[in-house]
Coordinates of C-alpha atoms in Angstrom, one line a residue:
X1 CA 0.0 0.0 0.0
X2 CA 2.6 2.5 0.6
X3 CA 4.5 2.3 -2.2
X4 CA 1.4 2.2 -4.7
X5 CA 0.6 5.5 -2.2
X6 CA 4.1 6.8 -2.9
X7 CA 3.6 6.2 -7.0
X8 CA 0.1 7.9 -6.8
X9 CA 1.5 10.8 -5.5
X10 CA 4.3 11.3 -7.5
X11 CA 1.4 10.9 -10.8
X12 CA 0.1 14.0 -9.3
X13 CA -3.1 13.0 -7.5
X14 CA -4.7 15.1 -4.7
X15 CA -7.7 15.7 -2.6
X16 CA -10.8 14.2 -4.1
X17 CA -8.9 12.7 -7.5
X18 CA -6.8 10.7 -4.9
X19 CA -10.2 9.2 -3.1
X20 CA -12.5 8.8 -6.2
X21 CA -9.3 6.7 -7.9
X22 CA -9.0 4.8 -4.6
X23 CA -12.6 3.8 -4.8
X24 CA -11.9 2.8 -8.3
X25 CA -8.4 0.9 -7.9
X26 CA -10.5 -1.2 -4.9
X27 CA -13.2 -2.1 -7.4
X28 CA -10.7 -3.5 -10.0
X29 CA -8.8 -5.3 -7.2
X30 CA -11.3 -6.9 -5.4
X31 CA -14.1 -7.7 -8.5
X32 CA -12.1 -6.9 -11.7
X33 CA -14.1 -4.0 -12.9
X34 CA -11.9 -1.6 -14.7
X35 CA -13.1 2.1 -14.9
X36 CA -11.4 4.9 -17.0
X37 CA -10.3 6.7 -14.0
X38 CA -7.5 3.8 -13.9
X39 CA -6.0 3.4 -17.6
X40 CA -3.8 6.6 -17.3
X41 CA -2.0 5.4 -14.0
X42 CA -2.0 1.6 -15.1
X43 CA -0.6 2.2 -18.6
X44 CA 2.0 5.4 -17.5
X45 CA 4.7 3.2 -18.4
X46 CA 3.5 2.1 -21.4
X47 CA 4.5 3.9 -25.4
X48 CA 0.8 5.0 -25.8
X49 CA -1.1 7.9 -26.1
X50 CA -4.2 9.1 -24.1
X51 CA -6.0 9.1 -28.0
X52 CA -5.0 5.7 -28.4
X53 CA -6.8 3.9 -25.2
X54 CA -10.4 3.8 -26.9
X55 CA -8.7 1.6 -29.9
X56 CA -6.6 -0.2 -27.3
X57 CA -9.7 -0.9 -25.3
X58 CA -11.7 -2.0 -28.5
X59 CA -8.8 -4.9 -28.8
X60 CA -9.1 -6.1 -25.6
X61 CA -12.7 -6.4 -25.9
X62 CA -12.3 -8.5 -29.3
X63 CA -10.1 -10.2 -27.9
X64 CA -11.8 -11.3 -24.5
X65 CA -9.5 -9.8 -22.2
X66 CA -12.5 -7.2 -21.2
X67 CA -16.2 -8.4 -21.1
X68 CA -18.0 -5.0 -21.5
X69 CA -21.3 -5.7 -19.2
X70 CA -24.2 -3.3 -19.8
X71 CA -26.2 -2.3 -16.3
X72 CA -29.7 -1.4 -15.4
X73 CA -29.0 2.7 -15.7
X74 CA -27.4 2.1 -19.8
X75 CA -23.7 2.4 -17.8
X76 CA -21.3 -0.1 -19.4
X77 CA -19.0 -2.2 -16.8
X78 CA -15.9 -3.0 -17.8
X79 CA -15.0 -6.3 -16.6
X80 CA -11.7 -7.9 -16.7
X81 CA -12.2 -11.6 -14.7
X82 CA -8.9 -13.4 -15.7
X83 CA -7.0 -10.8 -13.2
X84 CA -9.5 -12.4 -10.4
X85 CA -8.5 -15.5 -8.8
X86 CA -9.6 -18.9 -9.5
X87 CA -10.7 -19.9 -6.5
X88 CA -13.7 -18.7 -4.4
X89 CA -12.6 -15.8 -1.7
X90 CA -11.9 -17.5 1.5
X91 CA -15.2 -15.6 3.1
X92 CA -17.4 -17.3 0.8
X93 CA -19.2 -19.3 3.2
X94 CA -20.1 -16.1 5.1
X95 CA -21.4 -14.3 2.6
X96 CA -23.1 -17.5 1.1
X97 CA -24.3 -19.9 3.7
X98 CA -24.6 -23.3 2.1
X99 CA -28.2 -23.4 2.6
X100 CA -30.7 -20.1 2.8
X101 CA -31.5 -18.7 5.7
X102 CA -34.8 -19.7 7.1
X103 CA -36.4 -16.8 6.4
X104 CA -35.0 -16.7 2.8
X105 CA -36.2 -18.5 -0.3
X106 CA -33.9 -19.5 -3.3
X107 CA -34.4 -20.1 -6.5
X108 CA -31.8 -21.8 -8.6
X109 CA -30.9 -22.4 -12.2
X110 CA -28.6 -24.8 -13.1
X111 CA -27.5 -25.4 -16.7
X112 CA -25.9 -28.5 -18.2
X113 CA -23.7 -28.7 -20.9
X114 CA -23.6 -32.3 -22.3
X115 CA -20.1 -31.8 -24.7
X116 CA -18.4 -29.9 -21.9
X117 CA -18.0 -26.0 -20.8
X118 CA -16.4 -23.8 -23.6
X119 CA -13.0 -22.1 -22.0
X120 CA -14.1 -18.5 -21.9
X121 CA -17.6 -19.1 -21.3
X122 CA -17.8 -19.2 -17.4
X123 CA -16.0 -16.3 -17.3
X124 CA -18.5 -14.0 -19.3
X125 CA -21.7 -15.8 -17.1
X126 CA -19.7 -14.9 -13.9
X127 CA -19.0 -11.4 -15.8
X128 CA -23.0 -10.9 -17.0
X129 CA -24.3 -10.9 -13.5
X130 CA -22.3 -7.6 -12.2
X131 CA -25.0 -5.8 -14.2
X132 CA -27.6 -6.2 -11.8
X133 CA -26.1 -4.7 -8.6
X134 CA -23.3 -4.1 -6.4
X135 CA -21.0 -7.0 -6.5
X136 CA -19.7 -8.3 -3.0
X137 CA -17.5 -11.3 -3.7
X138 CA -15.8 -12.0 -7.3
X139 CA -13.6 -15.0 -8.9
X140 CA -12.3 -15.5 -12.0
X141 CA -15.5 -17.9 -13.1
X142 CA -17.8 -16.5 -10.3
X143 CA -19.9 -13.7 -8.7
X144 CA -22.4 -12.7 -5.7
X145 CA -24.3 -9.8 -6.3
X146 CA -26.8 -7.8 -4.1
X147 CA -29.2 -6.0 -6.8
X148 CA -31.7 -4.7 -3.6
X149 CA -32.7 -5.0 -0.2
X150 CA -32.3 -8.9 1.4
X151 CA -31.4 -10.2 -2.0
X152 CA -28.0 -11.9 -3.4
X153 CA -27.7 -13.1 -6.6
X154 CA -25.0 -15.9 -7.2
X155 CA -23.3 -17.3 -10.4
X156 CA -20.3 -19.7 -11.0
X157 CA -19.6 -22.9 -12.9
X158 CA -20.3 -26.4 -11.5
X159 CA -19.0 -29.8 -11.6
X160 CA -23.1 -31.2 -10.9
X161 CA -23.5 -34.9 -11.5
X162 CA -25.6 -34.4 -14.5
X163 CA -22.3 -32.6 -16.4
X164 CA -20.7 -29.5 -16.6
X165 CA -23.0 -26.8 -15.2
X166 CA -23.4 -23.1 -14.7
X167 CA -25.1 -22.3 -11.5
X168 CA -27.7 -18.8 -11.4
X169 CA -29.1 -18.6 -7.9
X170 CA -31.4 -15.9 -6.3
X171 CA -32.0 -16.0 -2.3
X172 CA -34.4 -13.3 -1.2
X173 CA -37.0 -12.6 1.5
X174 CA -39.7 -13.1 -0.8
X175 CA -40.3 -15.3 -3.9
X176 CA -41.4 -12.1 -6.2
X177 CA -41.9 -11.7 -10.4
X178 CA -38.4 -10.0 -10.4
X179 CA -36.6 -13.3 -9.3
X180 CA -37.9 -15.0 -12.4
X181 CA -36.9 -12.0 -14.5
X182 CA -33.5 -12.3 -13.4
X183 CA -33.0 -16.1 -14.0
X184 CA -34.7 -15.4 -17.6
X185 CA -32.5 -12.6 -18.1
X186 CA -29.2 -15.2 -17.5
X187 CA -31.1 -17.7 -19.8
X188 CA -31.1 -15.6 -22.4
X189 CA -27.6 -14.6 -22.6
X190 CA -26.5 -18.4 -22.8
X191 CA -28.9 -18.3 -26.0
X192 CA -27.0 -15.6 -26.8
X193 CA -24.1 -17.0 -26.9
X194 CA -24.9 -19.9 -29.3
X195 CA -23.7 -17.2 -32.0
X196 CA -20.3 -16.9 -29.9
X197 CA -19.7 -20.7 -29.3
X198 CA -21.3 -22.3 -32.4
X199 CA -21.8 -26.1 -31.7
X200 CA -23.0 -25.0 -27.9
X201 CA -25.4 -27.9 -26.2
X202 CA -26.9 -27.3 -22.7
X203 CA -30.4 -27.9 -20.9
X204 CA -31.6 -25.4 -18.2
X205 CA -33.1 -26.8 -15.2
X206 CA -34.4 -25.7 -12.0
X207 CA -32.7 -27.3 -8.9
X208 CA -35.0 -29.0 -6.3
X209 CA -36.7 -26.3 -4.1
X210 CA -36.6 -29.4 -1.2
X211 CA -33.0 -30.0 -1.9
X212 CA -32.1 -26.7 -1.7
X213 CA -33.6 -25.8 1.6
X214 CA -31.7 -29.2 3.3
X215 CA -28.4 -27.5 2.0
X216 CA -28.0 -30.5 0.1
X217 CA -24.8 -30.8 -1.8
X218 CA -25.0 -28.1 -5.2
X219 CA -23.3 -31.5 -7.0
X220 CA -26.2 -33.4 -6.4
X221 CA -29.6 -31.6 -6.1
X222 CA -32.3 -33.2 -8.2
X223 CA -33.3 -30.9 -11.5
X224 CA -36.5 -30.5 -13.6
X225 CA -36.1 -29.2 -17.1
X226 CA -36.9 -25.6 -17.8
X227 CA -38.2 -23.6 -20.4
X228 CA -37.9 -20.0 -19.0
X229 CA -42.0 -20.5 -17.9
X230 CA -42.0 -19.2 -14.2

């Protein structure tokens, strides 16, 4: 901390500029979300110009590197998730209890891909759900979200008896309209990405309410095919 304190000072931040690019440096840290504020300070040591960023950006984004994720209020998100970690943060378990609370309800969407997860693919589901709310906890293939008031939104990939799975999970107060909405909303970015990854097989299922409430193991809850009907 000092030393990246010592290098910000000597790039000539004060005052406010110093706090607001705190607040931003924390965020691409801790959940991979890279915000303009940053790419002067980050790239001072590279051979490129100020100009040249928005065609730099536009690379990275073809290439992967950034998943731009469009939110609620038409901001983009920059995401960059292979500077996460792999593995879940070791306060995982506190901020997602293996089973809900008991005056919590989930509802969980689990999708199966038969021929296997595409490499890449995790990462942009993990990526997606930063779009609905402030993200608390981030990995390289996995996210919890709070979009509102006593609800947390969680996504990551799963090794599930049935095959290699994505997991979408919503645990609220109260089973309401809006948690459908946001498991359709995940649903159809995977059909979106049939165009991305051409050959793409998978089934989306809804994980046993029962199951879920026993804090059964996520590897081996019982599913029922869905078709995005609530």
């Amino acid at each position: 901390p000092n030393q990246l304190y010592e290098a910000l000072h000597d790039f000539g931040l004060r005052g406010n500029e110093l706090a607001e690019f705190k607040q931003s440096f924390d965020r691409y840290v801790r959940h991979g979300e890279l915000r303009g504020d940053l790419l002067s300070f980050l790239w001072r040591h590279l051979p490129v110009r100020s100009q040249d960023y928005k065609n730099i950006i536009r690379m990275l984004i073809k290439s992967g590197v950034i998943i731009p994720v469009q939110n609620e209020h038409n901001k983009t998100i920059a995401v960059v998730p292979f500077f996460l970690p792999d593995k879940k943060p070791s306060d995982f378990s506190v901020a997602w209890p293996t089973k809900p609370n008991a005056d919590e309800v989930q509802l969980e969407m689990v999708v199966v891909f038969y021929l296997g997860l595409p490499a890449g693919l995790p990462e942009r589901f993990a990526a997606e759900v930063h779009r609905f709310g402030q993200t608390v906890l981030s990995w390289k293939d996995g996210a919890v979200v709070i979009p509102s008031t006593n609800v947390k939104i969680l996504a990551t990939s799963l090794s599930h008896d049935e095959g290699p799975s994505l997991l979408f999970t919503v645990r609220s107060a109260l089973m309401t309209r809006q948690n459908w909405i946001w498991l359709c909303s995940a649903m159809d970015f995977l059909d979106e990405c049939k165009e991305q990854f051409p050959g793409l097989d998978f089934s989306t299922n809804l994980a046993c309410p029962m199951c879920l409430s026993k804090g059964v193991n996520e590897n081996e809850t019982e599913l029922f095919l869905w078709d995005g009907e609530d």
